[in-house]
mmCIF file of C-alpha atoms in Angstrom:
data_model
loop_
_atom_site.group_PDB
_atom_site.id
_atom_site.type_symbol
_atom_site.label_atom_id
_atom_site.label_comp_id
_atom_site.label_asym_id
_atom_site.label_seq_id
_atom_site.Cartn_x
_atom_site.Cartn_y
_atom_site.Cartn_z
ATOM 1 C CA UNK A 867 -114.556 -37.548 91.907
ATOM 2 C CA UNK A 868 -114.734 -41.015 91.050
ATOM 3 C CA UNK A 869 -111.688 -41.135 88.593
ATOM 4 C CA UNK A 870 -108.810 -42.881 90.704
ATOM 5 C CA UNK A 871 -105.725 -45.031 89.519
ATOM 6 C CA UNK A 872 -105.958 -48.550 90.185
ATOM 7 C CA UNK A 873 -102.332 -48.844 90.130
ATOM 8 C CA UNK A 874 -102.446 -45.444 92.803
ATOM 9 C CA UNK A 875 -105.649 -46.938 94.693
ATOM 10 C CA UNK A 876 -104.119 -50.358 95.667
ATOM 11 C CA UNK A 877 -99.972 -50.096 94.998
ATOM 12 C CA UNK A 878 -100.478 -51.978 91.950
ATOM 13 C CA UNK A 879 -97.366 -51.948 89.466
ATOM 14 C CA UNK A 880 -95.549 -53.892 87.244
ATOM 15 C CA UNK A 881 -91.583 -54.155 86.577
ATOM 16 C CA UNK A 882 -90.384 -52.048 83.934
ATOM 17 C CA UNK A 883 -88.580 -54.577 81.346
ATOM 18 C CA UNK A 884 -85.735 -51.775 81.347
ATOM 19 C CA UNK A 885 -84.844 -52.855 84.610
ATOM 20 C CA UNK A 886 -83.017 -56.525 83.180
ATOM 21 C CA UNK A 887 -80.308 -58.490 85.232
ATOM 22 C CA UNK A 888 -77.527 -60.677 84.182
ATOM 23 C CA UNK A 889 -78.707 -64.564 83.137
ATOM 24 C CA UNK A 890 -76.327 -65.776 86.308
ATOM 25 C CA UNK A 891 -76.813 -65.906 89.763
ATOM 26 C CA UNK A 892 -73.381 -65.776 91.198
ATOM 27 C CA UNK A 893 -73.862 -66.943 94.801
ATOM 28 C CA UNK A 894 -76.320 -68.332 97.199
ATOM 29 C CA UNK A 895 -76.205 -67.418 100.418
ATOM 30 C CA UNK A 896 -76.749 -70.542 103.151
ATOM 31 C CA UNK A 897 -78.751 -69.741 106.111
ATOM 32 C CA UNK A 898 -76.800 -68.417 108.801
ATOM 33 C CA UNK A 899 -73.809 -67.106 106.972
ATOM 34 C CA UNK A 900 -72.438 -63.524 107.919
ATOM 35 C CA UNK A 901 -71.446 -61.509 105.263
ATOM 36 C CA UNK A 902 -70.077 -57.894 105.320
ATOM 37 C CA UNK A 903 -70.250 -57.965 109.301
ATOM 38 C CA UNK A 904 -67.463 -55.587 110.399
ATOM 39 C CA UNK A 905 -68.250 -53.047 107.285
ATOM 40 C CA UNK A 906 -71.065 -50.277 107.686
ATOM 41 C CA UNK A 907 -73.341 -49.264 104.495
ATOM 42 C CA UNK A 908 -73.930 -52.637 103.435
ATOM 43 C CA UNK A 909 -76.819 -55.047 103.428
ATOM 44 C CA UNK A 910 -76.363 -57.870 105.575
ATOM 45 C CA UNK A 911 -78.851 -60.455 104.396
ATOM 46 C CA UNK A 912 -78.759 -62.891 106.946
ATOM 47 C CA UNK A 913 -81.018 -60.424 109.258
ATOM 48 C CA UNK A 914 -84.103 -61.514 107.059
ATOM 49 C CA UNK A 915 -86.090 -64.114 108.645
ATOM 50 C CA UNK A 916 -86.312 -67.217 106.688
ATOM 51 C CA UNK A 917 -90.158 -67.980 107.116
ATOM 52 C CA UNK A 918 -90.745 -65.197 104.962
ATOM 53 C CA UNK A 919 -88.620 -66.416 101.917
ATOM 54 C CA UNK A 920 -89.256 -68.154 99.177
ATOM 55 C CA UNK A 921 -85.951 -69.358 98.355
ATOM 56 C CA UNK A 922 -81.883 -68.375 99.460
ATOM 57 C CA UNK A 923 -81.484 -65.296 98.988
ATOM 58 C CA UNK A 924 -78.366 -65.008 95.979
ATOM 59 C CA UNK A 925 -76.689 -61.836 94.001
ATOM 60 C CA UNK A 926 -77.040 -60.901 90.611
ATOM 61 C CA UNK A 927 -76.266 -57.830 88.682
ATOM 62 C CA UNK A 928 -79.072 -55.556 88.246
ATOM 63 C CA UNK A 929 -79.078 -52.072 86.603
ATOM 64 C CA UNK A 930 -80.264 -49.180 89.395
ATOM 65 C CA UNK A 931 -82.588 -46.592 88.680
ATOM 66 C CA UNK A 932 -79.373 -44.103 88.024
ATOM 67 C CA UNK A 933 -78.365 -46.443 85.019
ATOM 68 C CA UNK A 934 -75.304 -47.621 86.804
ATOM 69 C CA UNK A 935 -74.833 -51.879 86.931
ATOM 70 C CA UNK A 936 -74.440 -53.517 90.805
ATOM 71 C CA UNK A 937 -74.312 -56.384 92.170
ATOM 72 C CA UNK A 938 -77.880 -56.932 93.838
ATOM 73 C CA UNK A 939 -79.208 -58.939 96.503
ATOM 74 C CA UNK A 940 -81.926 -61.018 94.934
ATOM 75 C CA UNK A 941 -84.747 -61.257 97.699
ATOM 76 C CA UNK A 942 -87.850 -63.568 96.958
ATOM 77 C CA UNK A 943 -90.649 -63.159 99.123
ATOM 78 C CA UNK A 944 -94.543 -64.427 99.971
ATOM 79 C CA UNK A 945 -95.348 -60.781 101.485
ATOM 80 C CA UNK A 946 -96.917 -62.937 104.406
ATOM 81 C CA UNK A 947 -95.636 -61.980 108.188
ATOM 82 C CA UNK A 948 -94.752 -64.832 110.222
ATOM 83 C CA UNK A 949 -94.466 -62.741 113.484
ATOM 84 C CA UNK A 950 -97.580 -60.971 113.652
ATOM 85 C CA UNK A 951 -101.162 -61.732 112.527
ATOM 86 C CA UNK A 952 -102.558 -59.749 109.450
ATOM 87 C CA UNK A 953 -106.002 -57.582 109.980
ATOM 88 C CA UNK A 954 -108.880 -57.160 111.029
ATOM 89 C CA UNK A 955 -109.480 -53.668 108.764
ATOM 90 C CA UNK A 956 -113.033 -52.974 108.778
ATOM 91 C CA UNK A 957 -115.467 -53.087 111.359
ATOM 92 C CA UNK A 958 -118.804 -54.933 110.650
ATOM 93 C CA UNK A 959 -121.512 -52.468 112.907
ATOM 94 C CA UNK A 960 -120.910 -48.927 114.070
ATOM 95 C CA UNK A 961 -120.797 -50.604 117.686
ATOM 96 C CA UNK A 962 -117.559 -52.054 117.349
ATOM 97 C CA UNK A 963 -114.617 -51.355 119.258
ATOM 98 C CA UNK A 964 -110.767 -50.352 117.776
ATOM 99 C CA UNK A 965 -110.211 -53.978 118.179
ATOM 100 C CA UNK A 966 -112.462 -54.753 115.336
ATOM 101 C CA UNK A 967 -110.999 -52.363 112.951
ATOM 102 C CA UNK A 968 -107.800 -50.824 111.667
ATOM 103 C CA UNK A 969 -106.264 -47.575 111.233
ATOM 104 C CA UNK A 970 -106.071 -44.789 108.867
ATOM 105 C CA UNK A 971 -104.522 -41.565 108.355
ATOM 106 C CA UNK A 972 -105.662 -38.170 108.222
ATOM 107 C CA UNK A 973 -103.405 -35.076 108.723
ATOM 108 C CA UNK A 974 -100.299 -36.439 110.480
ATOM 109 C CA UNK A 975 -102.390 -38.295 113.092
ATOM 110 C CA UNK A 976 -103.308 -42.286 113.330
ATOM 111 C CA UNK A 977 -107.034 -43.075 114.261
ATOM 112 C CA UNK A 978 -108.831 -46.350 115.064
ATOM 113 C CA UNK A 979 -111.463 -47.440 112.672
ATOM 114 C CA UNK A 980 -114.041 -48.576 115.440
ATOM 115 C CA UNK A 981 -117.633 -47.908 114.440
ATOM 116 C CA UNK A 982 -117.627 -44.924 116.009
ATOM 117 C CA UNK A 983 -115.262 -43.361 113.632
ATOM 118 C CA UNK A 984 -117.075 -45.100 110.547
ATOM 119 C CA UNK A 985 -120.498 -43.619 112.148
ATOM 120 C CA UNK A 986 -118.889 -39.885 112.761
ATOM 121 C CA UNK A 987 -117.437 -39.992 109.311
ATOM 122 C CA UNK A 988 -119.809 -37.344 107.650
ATOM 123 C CA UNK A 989 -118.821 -35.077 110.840
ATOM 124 C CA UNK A 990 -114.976 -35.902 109.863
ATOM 125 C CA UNK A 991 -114.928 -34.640 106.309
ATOM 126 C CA UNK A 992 -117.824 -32.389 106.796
ATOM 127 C CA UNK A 993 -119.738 -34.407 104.665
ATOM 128 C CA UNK A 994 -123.170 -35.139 104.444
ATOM 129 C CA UNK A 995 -122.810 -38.133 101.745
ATOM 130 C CA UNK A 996 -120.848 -39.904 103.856
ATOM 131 C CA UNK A 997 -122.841 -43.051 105.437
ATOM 132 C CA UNK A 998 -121.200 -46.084 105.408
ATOM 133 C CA UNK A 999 -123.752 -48.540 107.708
ATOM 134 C CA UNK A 1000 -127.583 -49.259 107.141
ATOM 135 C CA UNK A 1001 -130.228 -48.952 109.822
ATOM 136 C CA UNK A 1002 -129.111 -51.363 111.970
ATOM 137 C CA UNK A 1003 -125.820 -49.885 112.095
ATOM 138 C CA UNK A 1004 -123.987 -53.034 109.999
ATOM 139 C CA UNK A 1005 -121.337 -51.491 107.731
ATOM 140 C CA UNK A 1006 -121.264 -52.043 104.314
ATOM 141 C CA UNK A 1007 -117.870 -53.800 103.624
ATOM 142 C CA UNK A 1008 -116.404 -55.612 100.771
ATOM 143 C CA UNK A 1009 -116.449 -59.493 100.921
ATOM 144 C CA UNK A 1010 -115.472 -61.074 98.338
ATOM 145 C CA UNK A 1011 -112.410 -61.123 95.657
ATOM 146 C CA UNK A 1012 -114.721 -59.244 92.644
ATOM 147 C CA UNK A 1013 -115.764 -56.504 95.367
ATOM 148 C CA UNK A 1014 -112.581 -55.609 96.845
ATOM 149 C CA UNK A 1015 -111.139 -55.938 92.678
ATOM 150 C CA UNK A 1016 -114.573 -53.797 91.601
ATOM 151 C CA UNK A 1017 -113.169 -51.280 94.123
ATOM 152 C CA UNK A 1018 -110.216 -50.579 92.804
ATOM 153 C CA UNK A 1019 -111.608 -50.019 89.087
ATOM 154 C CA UNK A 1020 -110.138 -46.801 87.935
ATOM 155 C CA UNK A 1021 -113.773 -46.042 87.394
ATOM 156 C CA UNK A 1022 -115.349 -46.827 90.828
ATOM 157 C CA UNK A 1023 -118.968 -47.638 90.958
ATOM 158 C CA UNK A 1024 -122.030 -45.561 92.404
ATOM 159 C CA UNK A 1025 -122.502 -49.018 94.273
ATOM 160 C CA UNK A 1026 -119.697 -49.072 95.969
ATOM 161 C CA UNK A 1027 -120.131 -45.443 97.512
ATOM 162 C CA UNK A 1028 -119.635 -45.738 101.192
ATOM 163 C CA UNK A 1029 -118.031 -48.883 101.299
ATOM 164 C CA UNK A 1030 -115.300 -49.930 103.718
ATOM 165 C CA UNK A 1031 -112.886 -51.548 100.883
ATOM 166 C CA UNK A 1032 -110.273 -54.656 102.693
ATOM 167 C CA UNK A 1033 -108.898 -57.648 100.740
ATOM 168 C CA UNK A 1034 -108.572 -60.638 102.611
ATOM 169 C CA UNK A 1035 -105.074 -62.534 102.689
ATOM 170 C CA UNK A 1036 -107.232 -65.856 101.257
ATOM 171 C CA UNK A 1037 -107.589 -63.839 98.199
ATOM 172 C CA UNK A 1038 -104.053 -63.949 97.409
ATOM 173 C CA UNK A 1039 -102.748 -67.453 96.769
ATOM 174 C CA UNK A 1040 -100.018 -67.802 95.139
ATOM 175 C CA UNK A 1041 -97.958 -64.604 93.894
ATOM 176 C CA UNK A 1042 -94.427 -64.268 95.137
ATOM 177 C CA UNK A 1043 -92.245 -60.916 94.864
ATOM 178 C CA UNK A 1044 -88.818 -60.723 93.954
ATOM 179 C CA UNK A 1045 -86.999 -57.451 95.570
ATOM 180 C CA UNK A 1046 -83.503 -56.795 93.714
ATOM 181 C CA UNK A 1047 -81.219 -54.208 96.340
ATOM 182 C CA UNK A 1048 -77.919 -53.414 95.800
ATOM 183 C CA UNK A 1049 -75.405 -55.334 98.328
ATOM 184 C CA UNK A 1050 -73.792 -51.948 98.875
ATOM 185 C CA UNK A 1051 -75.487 -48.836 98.144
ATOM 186 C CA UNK A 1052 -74.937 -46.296 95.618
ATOM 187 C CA UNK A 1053 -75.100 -42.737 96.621
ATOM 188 C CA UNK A 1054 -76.706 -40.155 94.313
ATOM 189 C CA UNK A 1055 -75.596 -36.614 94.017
ATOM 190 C CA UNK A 1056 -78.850 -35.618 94.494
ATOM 191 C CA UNK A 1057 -81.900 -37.555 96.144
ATOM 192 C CA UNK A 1058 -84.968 -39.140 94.498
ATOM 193 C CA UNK A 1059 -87.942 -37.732 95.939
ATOM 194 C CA UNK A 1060 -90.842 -40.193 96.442
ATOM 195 C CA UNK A 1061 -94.487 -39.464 95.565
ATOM 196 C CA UNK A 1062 -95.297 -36.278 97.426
ATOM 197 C CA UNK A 1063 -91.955 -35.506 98.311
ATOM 198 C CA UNK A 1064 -91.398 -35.157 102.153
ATOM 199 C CA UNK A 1065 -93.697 -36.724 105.162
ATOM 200 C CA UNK A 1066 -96.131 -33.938 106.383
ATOM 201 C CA UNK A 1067 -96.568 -33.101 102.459
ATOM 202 C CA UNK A 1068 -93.771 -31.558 101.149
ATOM 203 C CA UNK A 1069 -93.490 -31.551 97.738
ATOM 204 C CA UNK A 1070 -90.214 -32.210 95.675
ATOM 205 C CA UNK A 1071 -88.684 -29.022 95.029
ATOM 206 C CA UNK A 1072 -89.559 -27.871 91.838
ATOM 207 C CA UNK A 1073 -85.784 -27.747 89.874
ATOM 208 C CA UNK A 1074 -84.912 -30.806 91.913
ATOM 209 C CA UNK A 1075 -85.205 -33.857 90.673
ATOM 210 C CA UNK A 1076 -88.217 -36.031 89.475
ATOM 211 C CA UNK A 1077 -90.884 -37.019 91.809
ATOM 212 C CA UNK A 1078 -90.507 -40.805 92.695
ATOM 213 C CA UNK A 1079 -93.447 -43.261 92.881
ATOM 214 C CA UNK A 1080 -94.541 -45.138 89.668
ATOM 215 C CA UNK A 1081 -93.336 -43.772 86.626
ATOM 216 C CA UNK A 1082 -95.612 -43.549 83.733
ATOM 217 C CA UNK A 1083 -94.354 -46.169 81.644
ATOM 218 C CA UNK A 1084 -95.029 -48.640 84.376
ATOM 219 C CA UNK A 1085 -91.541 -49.405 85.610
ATOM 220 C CA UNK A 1086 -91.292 -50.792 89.287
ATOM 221 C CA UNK A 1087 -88.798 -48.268 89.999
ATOM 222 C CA UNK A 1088 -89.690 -45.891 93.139
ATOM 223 C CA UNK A 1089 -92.939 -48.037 93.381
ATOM 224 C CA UNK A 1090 -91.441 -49.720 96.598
ATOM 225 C CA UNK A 1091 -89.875 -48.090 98.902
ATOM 226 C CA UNK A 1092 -87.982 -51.026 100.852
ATOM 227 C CA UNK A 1093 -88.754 -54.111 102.172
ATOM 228 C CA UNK A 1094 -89.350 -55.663 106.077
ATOM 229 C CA UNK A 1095 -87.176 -58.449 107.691
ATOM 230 C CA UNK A 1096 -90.576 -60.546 107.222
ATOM 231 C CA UNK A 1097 -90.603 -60.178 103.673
ATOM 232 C CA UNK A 1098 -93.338 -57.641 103.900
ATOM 233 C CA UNK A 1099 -92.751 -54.684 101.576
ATOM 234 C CA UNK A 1100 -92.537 -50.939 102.780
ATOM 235 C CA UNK A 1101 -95.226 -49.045 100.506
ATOM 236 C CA UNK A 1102 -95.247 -45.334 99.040
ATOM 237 C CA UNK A 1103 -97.772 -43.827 100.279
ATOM 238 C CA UNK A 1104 -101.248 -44.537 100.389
ATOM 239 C CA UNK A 1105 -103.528 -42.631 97.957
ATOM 240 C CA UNK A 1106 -105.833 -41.340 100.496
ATOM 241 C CA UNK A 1107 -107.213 -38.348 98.233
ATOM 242 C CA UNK A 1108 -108.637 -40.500 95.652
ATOM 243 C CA UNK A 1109 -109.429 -43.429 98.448
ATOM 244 C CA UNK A 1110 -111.644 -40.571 100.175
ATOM 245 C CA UNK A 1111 -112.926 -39.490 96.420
ATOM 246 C CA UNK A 1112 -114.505 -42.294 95.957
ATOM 247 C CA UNK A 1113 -116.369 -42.060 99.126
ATOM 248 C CA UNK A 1114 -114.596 -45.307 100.308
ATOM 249 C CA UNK A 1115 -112.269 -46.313 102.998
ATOM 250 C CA UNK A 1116 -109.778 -49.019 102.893
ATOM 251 C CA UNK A 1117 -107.642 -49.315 106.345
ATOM 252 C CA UNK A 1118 -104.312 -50.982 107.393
ATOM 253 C CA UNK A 1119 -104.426 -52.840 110.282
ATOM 254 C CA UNK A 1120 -102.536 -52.590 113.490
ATOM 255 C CA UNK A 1121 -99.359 -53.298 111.663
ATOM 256 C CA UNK A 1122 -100.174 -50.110 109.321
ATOM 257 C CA UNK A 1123 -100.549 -53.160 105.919
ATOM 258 C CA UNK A 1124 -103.904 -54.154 103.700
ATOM 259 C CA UNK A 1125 -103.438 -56.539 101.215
ATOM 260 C CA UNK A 1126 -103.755 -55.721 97.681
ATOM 261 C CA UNK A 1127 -105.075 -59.035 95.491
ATOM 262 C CA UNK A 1128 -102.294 -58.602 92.956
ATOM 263 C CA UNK A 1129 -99.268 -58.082 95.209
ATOM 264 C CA UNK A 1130 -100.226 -58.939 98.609
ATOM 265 C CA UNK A 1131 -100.231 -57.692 101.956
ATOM 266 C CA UNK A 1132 -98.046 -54.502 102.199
ATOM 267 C CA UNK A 1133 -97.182 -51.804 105.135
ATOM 268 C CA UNK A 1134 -97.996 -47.865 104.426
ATOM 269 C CA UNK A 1135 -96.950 -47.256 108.019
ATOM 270 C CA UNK A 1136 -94.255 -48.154 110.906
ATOM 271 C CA UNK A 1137 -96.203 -49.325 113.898
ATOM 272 C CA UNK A 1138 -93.464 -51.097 115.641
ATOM 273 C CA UNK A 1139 -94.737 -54.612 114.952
ATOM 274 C CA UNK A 1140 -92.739 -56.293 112.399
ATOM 275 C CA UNK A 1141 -89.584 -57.263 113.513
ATOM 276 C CA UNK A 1142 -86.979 -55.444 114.273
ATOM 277 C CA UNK A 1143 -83.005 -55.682 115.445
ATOM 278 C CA UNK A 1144 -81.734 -54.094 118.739
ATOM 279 C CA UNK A 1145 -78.974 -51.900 118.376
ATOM 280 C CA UNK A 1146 -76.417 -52.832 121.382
ATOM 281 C CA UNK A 1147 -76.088 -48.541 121.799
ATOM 282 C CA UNK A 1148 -79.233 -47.313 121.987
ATOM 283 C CA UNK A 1149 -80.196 -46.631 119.022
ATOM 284 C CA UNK A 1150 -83.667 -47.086 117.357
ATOM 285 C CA UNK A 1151 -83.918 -50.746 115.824
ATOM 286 C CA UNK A 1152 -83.317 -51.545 112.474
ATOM 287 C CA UNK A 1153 -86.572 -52.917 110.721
ATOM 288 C CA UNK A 1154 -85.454 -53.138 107.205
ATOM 289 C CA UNK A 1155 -83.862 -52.028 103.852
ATOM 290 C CA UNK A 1156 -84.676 -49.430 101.994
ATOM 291 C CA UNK A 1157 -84.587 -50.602 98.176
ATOM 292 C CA UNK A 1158 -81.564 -48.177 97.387
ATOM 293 C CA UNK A 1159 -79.913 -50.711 100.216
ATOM 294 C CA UNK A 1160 -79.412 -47.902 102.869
ATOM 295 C CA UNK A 1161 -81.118 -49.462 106.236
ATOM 296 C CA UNK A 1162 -84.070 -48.294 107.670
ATOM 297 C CA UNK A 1163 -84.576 -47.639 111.634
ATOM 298 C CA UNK A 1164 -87.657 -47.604 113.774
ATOM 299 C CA UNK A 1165 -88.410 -43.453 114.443
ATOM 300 C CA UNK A 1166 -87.705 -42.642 117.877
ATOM 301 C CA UNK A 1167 -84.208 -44.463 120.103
ATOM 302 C CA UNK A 1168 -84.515 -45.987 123.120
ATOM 303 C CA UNK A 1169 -85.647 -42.827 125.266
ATOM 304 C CA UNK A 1170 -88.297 -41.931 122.852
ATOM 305 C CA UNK A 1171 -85.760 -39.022 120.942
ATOM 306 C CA UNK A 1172 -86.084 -38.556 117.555
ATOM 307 C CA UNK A 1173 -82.730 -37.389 115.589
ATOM 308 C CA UNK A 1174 -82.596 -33.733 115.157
ATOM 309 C CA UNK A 1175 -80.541 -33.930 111.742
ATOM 310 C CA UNK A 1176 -82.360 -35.891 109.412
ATOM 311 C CA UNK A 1177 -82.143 -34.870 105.569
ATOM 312 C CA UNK A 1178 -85.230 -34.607 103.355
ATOM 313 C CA UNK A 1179 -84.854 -37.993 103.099
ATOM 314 C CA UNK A 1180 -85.041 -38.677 106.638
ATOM 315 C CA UNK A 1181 -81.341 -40.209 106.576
ATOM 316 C CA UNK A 1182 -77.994 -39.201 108.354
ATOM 317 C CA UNK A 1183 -74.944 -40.511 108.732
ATOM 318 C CA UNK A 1184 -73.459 -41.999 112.021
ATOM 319 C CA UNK A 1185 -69.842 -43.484 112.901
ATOM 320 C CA UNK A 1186 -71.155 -47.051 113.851
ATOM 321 C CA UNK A 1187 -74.305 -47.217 110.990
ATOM 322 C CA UNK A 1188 -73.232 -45.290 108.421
ATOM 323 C CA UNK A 1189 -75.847 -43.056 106.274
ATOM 324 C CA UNK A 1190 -79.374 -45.292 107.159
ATOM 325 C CA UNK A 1191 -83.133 -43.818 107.519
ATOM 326 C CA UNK A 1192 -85.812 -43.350 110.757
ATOM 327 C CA UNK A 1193 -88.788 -43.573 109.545
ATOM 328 C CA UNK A 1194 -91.677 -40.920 110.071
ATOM 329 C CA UNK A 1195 -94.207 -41.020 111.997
ATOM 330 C CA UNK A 1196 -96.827 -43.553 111.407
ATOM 331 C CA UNK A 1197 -99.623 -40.879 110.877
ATOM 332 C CA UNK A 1198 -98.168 -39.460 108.225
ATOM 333 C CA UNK A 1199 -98.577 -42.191 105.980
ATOM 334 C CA UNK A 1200 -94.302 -42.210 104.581
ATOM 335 C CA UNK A 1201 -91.192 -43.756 105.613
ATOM 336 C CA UNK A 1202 -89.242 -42.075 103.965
ATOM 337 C CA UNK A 1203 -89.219 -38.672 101.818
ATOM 338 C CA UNK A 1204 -86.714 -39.588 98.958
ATOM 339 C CA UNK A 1205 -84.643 -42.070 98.422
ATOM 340 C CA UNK A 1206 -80.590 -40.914 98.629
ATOM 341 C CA UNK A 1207 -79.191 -43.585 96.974
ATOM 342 C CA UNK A 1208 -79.785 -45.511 93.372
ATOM 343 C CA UNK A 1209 -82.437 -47.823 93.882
ATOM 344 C CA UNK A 1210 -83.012 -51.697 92.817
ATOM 345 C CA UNK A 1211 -86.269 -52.487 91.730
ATOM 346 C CA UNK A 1212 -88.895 -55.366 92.127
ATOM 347 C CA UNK A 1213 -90.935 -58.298 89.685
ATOM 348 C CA UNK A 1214 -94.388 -59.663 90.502
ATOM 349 C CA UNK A 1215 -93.829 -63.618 89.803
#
């Protein structure tokens, strides 16, 4: 019950050395400059918000999961949000509010960590052994880098049973991300299916293609599904089986992001807090790119409708956009279900 994935438990992966780019950069892109403006299906990079780079963003050919060669946006990020504070996660007694805690998922639905929900937890999962706070009602909660690293041992501890499991943004000092997405995307004849396929737990059909997610020989293919105009990246979803397994719990915030100590803070959710661009018609805003470069838009337009024709993926195709995404609802713990295009790929630095 104990037996979980680090790399599954906290998002952890490294780039495949498949995945190589050319030795030049061909362009950097100054701040402000439009690119691509009047042409749909393209990534406009100016729409990322400069606090959260690292460096101009430039191109450089990259080979795509499909095995094809593109020119790529080359995106270097801290993972920090400039726009919106990161946390809290856990909640310290079982008296605690929702403004304490986080969030977490559980059968399509968002709930508030408060300390009643850590207190009711047995109830929850019909579980006796659940009992995550002492006699006084304090919560046991990881403090320090070697618990919240200790947590996320493939082999989990008896002593860290019943733990609320957050990483604090302190503990991650001074890792940077480079994202790699292709300028214009490449459309696949058939999608990539992440993880478990669908939101609401579909799987991936089983003569379709390969499930997404990490692949075995460690390649950062799949292992991101896009990235934030803060420079925050859009997770796969969150392993909550073998989370739960292990008789911990390790919340987003607000936001729907947790940091993980060896890549930083990350979103598993759309809670309408990162930033986001208007759309001048209605539309739902844009918060992003997916890492196959198709954009990603907030779930619901203007007057709270969802779009009744969305592909597996979650994508369709519109005069003015193009083929882009709406991501699912935050409670399902997905943005998207597969990816329909060839995707870039990502280094840890």
């Amino acid at each position: 019950m104990k037996q979980i994935l680090a790399y599954a438990f906290w998002g952890i992966f490294i780039l495949s050395s498949g995945n190589s780019c050319s030795s030049d950069e061909s362009s950097s892109l100054e701040e402000g400059e439009a690119t691509n403006e009047e042409t749909t299906g393209t990534v406009d990079p100016t729409l990322f918000l400069a606090d959260g780079l690292v460096e101009p963003i430039t191109t450089v050919e990259k080979t795509l999961s499909d095995g094809t060669v593109a020119m790529c946006y080359k995106i270097t990020t801290t993972s920090t949000p400039s726009e919106h504070q990161m946390g809290p996660w856990c909640p310290t007694n079982i008296s605690d509010g929702a403004d304490k805690g986080g969030k977490w998922f559980e059968n399509g639905e968002l709930y508030d960590v408060d300390g009643a929900f850590i207190e009711n937890m047995a109830d929850f999962y019909s579980d006796a052994t659940w009992k995550m706070y002492d006699e006084n009602g304090d919560i046991y909660v990881t403090n320090s880098l070697e618990d919240c690293q200790n947590a996320a041992n493939p082999n989990v501890g008896e002593e860290y049973e019943n733990f609320c499991v957050e990483c604090q943004p302190s503990y991650v000092t001074d890792i940077t991300l480079t994202y790699y997405i292709p300028v214009t995307p490449v459309k696949l004849d058939a999608p990539d299916y992440i993880s478990d396929g669908a939101p609401g737990g579909g799987a991936p059909p089983t003569d379709g293609p390969p499930a997404g997610g990490p692949p075995e020989d460690g390649g950062g293919e799949g292992s991101v599904i896009g990235l934030a105009f803060n420079g925050v990246n859009f997770d796969p979803p969150a392993p909550t089986s073998a989370i739960l397994g292990a008789y911990t719990l390790a919340p987003m915030d607000d936001n729907g992001g947790h940091v993980n100590p060896n890549t930083g803070y990350h979103y598993h959710a759309a809670t309408g807090m990162s930033s986001s661009v208007a759309q001048e018609d209605g539309h739902s805003a844009m918060i992003g790119y997916a890492i196959d470069g198709f954009p990603m838009f907030e779930r619901l337009d203007e007057e709270g409708n969802e779009p009744s024709d969305l592909d597996d993926c979650r994508g369709h195709t519109d005069e003015t956009r193009g083929y882009h995404y709406h991501v699912a609802a935050a409670g399902t713990n997905s943005f998207i279900g597969c990816f329909a295009g060839a995707q870039g790929s990502f280094e840890i630095n």
